[in-house]
Structures are given as C-alpha cells and as structure tokens.
mmCIF file with all atom_site columns, C-alpha atoms in Angstrom:
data_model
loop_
_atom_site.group_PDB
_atom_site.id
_atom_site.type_symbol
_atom_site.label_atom_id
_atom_site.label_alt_id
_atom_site.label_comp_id
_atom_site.label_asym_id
_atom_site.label_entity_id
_atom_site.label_seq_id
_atom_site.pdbx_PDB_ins_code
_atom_site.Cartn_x
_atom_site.Cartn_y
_atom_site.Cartn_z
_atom_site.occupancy
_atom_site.B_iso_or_equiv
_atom_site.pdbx_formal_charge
_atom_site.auth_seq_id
_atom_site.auth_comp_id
_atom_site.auth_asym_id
_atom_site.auth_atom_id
_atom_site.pdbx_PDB_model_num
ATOM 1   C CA . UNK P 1 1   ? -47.533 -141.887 -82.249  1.00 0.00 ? 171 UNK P CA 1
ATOM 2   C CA . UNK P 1 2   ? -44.367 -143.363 -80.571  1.00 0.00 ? 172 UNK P CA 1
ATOM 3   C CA . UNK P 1 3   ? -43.337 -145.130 -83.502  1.00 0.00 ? 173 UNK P CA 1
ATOM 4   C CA . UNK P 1 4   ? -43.611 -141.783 -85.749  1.00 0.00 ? 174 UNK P CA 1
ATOM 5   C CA . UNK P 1 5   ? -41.569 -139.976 -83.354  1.00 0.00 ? 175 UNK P CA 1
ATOM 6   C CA . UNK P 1 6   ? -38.695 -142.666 -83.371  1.00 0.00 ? 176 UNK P CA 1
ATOM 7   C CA . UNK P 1 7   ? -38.284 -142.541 -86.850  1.00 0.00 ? 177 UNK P CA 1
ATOM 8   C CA . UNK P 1 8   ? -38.577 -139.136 -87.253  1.00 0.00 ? 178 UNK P CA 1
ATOM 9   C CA . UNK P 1 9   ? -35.787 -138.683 -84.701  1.00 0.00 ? 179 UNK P CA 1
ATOM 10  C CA . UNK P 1 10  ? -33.555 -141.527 -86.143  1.00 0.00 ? 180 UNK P CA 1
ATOM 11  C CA . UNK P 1 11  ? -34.001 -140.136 -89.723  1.00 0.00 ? 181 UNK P CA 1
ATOM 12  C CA . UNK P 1 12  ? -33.618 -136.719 -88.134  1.00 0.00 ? 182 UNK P CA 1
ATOM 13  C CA . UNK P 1 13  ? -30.092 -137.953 -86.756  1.00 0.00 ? 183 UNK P CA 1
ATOM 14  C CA . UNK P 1 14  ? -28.864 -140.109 -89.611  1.00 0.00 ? 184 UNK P CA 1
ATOM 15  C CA . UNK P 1 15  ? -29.510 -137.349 -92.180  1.00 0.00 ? 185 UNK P CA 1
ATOM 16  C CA . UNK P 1 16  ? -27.446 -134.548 -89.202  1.00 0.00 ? 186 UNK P CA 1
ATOM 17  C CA . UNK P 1 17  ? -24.613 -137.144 -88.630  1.00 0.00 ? 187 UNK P CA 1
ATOM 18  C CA . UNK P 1 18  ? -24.003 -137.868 -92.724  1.00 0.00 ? 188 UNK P CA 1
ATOM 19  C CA . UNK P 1 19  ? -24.159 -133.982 -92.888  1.00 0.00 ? 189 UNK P CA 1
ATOM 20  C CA . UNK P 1 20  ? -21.348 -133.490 -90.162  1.00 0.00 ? 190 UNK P CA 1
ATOM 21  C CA . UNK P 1 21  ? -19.296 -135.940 -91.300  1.00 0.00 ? 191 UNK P CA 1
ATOM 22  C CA . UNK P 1 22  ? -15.590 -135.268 -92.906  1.00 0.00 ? 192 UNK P CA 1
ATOM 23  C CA . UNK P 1 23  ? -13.635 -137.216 -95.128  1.00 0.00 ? 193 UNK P CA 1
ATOM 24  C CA . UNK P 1 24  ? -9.967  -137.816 -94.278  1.00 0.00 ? 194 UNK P CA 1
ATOM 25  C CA . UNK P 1 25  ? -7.386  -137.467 -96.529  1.00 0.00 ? 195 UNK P CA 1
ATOM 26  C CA . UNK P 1 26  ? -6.976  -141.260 -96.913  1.00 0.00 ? 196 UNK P CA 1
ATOM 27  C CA . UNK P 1 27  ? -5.983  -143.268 -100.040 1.00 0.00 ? 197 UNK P CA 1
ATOM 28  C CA . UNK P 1 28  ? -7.498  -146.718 -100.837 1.00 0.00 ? 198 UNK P CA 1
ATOM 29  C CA . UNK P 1 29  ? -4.388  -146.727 -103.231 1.00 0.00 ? 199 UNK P CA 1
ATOM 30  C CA . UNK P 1 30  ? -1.332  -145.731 -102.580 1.00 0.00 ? 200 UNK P CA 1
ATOM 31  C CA . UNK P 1 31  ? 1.669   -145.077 -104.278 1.00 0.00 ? 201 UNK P CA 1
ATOM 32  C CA . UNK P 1 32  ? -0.901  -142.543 -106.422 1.00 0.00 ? 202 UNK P CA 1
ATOM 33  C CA . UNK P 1 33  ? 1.236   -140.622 -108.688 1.00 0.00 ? 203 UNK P CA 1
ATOM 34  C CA . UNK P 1 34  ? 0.517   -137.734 -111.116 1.00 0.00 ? 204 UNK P CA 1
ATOM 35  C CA . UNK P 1 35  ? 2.895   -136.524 -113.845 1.00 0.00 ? 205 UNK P CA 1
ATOM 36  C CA . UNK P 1 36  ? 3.347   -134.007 -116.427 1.00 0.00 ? 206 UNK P CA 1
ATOM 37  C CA . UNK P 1 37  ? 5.667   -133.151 -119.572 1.00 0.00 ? 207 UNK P CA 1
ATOM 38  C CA . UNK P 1 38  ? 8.101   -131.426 -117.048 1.00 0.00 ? 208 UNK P CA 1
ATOM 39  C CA . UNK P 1 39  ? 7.337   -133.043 -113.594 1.00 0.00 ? 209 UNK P CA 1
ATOM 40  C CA . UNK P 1 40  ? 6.783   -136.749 -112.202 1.00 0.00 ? 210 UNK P CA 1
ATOM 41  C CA . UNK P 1 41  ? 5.080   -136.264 -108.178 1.00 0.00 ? 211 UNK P CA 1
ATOM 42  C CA . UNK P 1 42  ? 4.372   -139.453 -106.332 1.00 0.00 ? 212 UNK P CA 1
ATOM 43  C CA . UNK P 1 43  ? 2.266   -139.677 -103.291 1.00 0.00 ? 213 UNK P CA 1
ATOM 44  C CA . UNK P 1 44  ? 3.149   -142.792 -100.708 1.00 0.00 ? 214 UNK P CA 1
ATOM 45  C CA . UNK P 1 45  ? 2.506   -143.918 -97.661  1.00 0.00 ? 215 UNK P CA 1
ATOM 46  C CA . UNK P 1 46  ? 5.738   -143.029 -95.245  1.00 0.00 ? 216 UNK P CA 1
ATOM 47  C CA . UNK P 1 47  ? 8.464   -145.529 -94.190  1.00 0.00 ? 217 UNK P CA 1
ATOM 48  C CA . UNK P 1 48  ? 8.112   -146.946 -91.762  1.00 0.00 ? 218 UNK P CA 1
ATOM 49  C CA . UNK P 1 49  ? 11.477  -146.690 -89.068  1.00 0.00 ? 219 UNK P CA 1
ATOM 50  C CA . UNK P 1 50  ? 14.474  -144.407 -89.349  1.00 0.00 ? 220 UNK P CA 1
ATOM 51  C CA . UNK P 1 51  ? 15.543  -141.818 -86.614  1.00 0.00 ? 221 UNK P CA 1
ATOM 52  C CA . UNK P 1 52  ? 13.806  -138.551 -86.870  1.00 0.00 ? 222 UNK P CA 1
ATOM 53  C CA . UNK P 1 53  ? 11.320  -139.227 -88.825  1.00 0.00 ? 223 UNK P CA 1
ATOM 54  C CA . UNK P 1 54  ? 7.511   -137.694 -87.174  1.00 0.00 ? 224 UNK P CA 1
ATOM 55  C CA . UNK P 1 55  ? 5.385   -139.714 -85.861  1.00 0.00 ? 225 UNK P CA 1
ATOM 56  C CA . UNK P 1 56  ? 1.279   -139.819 -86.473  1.00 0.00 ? 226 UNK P CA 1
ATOM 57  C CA . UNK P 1 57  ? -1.386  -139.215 -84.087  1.00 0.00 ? 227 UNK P CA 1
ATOM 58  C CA . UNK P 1 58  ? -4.265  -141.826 -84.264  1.00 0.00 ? 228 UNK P CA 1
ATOM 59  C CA . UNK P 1 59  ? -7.060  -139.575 -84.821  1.00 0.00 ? 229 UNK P CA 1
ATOM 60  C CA . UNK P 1 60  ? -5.169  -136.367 -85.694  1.00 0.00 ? 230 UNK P CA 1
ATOM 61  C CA . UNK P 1 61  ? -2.875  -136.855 -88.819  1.00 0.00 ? 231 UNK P CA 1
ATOM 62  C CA . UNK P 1 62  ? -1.824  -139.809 -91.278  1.00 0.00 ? 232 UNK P CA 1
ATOM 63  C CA . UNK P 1 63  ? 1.999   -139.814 -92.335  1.00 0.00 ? 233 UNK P CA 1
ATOM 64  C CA . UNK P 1 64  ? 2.747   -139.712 -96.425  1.00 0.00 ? 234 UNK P CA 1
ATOM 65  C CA . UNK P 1 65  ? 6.081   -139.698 -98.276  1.00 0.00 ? 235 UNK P CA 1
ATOM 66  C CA . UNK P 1 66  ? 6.300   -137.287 -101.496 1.00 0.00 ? 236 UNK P CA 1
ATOM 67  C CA . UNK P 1 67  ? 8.436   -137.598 -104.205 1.00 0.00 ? 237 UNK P CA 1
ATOM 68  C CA . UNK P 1 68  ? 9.416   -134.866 -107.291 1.00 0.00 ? 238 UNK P CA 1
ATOM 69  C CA . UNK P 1 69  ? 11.443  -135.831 -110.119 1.00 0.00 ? 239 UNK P CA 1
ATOM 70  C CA . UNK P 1 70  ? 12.229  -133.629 -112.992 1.00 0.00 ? 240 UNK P CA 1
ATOM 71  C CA . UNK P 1 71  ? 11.452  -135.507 -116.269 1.00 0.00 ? 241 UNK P CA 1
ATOM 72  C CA . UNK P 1 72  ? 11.316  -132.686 -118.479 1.00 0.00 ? 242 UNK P CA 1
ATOM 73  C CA . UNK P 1 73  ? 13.836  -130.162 -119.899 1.00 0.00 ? 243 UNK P CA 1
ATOM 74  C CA . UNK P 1 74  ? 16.682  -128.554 -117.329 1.00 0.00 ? 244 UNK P CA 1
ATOM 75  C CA . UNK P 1 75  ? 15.322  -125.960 -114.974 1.00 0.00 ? 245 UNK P CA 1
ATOM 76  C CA . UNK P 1 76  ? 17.258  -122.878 -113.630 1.00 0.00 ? 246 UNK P CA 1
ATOM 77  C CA . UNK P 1 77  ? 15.526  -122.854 -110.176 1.00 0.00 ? 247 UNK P CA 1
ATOM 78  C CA . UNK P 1 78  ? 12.516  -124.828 -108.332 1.00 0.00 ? 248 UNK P CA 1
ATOM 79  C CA . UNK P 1 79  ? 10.871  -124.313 -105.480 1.00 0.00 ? 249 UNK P CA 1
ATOM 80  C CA . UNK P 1 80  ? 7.956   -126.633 -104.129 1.00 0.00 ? 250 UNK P CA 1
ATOM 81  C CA . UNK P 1 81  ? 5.345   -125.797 -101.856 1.00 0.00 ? 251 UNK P CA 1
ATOM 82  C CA . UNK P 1 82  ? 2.897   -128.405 -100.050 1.00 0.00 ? 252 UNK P CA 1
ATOM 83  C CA . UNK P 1 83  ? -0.537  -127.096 -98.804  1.00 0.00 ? 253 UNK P CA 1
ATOM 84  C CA . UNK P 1 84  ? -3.815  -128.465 -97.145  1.00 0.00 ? 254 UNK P CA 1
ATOM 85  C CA . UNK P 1 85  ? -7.155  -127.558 -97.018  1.00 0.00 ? 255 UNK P CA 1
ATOM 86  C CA . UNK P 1 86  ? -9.268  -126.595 -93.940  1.00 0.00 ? 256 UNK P CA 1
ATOM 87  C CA . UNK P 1 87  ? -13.395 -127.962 -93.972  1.00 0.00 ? 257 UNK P CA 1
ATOM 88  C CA . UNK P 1 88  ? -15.571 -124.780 -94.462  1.00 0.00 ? 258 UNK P CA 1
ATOM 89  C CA . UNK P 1 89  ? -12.673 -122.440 -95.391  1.00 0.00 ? 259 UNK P CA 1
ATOM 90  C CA . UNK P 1 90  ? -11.090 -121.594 -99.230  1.00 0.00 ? 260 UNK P CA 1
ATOM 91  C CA . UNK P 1 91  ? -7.686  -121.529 -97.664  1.00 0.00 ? 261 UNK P CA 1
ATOM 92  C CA . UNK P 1 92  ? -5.274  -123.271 -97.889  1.00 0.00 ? 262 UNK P CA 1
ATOM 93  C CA . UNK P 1 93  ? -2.312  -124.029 -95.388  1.00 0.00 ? 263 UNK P CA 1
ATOM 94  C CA . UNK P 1 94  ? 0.921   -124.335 -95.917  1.00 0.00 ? 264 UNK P CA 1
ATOM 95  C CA . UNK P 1 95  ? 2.902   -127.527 -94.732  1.00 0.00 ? 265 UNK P CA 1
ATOM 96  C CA . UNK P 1 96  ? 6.149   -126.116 -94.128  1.00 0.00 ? 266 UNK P CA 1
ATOM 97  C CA . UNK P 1 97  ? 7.185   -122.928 -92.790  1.00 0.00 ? 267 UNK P CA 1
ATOM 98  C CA . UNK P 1 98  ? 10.097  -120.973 -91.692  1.00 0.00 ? 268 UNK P CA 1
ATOM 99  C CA . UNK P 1 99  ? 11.813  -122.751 -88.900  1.00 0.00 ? 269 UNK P CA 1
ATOM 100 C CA . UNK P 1 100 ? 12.195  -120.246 -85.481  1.00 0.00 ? 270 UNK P CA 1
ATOM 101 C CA . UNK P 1 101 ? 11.186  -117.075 -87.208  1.00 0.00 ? 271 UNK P CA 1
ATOM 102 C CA . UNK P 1 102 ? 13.526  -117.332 -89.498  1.00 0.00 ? 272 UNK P CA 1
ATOM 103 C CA . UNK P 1 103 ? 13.613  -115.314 -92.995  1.00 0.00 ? 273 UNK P CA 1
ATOM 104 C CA . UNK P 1 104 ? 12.596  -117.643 -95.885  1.00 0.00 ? 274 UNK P CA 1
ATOM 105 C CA . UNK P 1 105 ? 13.455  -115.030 -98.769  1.00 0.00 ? 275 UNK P CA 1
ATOM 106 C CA . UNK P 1 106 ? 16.996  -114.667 -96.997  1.00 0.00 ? 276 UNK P CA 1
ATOM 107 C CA . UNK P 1 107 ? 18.570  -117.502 -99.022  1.00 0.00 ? 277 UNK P CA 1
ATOM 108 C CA . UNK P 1 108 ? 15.884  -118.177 -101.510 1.00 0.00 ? 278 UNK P CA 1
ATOM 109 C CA . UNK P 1 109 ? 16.940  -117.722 -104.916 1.00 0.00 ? 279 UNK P CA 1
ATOM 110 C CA . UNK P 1 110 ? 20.433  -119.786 -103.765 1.00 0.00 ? 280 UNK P CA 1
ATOM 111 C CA . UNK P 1 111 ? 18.041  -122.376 -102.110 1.00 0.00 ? 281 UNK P CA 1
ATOM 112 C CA . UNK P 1 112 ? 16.304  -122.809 -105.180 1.00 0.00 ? 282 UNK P CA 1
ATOM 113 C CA . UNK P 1 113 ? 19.116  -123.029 -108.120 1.00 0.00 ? 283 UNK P CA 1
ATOM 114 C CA . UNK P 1 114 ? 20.311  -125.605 -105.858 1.00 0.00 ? 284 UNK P CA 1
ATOM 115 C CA . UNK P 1 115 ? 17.011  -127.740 -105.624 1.00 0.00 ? 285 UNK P CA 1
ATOM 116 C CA . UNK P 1 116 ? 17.178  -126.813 -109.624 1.00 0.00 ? 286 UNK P CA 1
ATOM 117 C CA . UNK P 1 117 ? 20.570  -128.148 -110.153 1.00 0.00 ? 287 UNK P CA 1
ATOM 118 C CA . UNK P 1 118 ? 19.824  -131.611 -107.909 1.00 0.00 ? 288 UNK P CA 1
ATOM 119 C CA . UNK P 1 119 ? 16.842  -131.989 -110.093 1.00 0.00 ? 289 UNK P CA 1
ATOM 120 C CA . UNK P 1 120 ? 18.771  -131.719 -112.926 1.00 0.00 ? 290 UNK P CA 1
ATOM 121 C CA . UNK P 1 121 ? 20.926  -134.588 -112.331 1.00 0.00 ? 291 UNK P CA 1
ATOM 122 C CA . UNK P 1 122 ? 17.882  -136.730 -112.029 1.00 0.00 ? 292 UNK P CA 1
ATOM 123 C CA . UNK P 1 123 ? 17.986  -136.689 -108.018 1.00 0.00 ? 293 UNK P CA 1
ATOM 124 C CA . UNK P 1 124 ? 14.369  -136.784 -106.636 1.00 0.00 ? 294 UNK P CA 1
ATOM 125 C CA . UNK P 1 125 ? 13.208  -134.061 -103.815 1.00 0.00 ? 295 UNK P CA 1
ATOM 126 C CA . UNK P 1 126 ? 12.223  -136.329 -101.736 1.00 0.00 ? 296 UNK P CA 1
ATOM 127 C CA . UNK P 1 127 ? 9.671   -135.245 -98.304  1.00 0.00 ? 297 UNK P CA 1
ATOM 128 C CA . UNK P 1 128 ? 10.601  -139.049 -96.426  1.00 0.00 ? 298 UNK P CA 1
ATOM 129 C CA . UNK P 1 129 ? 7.617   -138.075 -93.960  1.00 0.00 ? 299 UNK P CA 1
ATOM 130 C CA . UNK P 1 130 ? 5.258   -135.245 -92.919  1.00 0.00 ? 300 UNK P CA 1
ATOM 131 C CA . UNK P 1 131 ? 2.275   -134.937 -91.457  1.00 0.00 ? 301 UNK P CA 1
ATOM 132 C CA . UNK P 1 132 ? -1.176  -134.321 -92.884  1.00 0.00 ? 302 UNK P CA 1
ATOM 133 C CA . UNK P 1 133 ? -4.361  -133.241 -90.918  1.00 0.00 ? 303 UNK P CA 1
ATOM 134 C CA . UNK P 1 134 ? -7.005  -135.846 -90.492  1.00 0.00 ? 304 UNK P CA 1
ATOM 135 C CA . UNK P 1 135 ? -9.621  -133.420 -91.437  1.00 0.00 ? 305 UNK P CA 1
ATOM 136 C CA . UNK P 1 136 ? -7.964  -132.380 -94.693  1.00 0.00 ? 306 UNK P CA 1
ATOM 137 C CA . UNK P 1 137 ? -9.222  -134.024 -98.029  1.00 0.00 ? 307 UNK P CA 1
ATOM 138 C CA . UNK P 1 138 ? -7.381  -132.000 -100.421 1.00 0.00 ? 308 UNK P CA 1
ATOM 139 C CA . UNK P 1 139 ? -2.844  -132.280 -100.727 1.00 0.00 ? 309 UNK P CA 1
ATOM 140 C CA . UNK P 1 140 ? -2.033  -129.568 -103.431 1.00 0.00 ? 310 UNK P CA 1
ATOM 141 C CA . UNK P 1 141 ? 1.447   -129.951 -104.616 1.00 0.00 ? 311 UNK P CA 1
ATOM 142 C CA . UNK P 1 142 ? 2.561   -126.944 -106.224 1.00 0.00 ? 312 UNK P CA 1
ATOM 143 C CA . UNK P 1 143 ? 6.007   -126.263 -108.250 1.00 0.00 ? 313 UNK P CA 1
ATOM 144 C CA . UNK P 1 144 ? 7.386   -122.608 -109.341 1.00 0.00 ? 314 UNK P CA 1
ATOM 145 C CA . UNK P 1 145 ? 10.219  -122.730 -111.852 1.00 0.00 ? 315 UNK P CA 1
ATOM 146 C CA . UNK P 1 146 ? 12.384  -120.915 -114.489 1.00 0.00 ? 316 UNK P CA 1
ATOM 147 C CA . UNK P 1 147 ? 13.081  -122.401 -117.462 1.00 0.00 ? 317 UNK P CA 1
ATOM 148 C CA . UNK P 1 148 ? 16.721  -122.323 -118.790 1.00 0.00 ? 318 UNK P CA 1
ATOM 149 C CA . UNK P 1 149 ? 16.777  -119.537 -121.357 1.00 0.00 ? 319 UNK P CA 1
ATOM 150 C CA . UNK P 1 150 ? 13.825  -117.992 -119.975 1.00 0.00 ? 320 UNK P CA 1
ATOM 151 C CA . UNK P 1 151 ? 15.149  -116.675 -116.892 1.00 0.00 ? 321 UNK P CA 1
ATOM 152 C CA . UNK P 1 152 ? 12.841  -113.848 -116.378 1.00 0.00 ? 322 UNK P CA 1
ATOM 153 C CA . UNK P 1 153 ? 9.365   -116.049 -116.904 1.00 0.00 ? 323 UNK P CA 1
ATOM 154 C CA . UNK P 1 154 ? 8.466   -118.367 -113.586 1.00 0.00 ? 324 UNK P CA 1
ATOM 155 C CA . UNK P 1 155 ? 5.820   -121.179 -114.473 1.00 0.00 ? 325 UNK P CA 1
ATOM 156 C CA . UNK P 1 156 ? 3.866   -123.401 -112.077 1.00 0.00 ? 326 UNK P CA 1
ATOM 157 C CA . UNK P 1 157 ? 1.940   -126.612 -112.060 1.00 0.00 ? 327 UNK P CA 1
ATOM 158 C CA . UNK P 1 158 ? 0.122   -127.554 -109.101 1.00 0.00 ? 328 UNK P CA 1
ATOM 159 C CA . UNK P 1 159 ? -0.844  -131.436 -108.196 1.00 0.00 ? 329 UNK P CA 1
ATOM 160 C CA . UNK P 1 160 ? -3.909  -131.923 -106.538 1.00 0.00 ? 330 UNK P CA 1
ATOM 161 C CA . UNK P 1 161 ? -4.656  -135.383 -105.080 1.00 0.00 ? 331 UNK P CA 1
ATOM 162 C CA . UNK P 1 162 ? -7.857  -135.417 -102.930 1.00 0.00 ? 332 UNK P CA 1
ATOM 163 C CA . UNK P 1 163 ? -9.530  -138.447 -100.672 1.00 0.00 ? 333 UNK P CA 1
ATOM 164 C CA . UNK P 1 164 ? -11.993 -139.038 -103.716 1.00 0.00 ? 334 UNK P CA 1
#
C-alpha cells in the first residue's frame, strides 16, 4: 500500500511540475536571423562590455542585440516596435516606452523619416542591448512603413522568433 502511494504521489508531482513549468526565451542558436523582400532582422546575443549598456539579472532576464537592415526598395518612414509575451495572457508588452512621461506622437512622423532616411543609406537600426523577461518565449519584431510613392498606404511585417 506504501509503495502505491509513493508512486502515485511522485507521478502526481512529476506530471504538476512539467505542467508548471515555463520555457525561457533562450536560443540554442544564436545569431538567428529572419528576412524578407524588404527587411533583413537579426537576433544576437548582446556584447559583451561598453559603458551603458544594461545589465542581466540571473534568473530574471537574458540580454539580446537586434539588428534591422533595409534590403528592399527606399522607404519614406519606419518605425519599429519590439514586444514580449506574458505566460497565460494574449498580450503582448511593449519593450520600449516613452521615457519620463514623455509624448511619443510629439516628434513621431520626424522621428521616423529619419530612421527611414538612415535605412536608406544602408545603416542598420541597431538595439546594442535590451532586456528580455525570463518568462517570455515569444520576441515579435514588428516594422510599420510607407513606401516611396505610396505615401498615404503604411505596411507592416512582424518577426516572430520564439524559444522553440
């Protein structure tokens, strides 16, 4: 009767601890990279040094470098947006924010024919570091853009790279 009892209550745990479990955002392979007819976006681990640069927390977050390069046809304006997933939830949080309350659509359209225009001359957007939640397993890249000529007609392509 013992016996039955221990391995119902091991199974009984094994089967509750495999069901609790999360999956980091971690990448057996890294640089993993993902393009498209318009955009090249390149997932790395961080560098390693420089001033400035966040630090991880063992336990909490992982550190990754991102990389966008325009490969396609000249853009008017670009804007890109970096968002995470939260276990048990279908939203999806944003990476960066406004800085000290700040207005983001205050300087937004100029903000993002510039970010066009250094695209344009083949100059990555480069994130050099940021943090990602342990817990997430899903990095969604997503771009916004207006083509040259079609000024009034924003397009987007989103890059997802998960832990799987």
């Amino acid at each position: 009767m013992k016996k039955i009892f221990a391995i119902c209550l091991l199974s009984l745990l094994f089967i509750s601890s495999t069901a609790l479990e999360t999956e980091a955002l971690t990448f057996d392979k890294l640089p993993a990279e993902q393009t498209t007819k318009q955009w090249s976006v390149k997932l790395d681990k961080a560098k390693l040094g420089g001033t400035g640069l966040v630090k991880s927390k063992e336990g909490n977050f992982h550190r990754y470098s991102l990389k966008v390069d325009n490969i396609g046809e000249d853009v008017l304006s670009a804007e890109i947006h970096l968002f995470r997933n939260q276990p048990n939830s279908k939203t999806k949080y944003a990476l960066f924010g406004c800085p000290d309350q700040t207005d983001c659509n205050k300087n937004r359209f100029e903000q993002s024919v510039s970010l066009a225009e250094q695209l344009n001359e083949k100059i990555p957007y480069q994130f050099h570091s940021f943090l990602l939640a342990e817990e997430a397993s899903e990095l969604e890249v997503e771009i916004v853009w207006t083509q040259k000529g079609s000024e009034g007609t924003p397009l987007k392509e989103r890059f997802i790279f998960t832990s799987k």
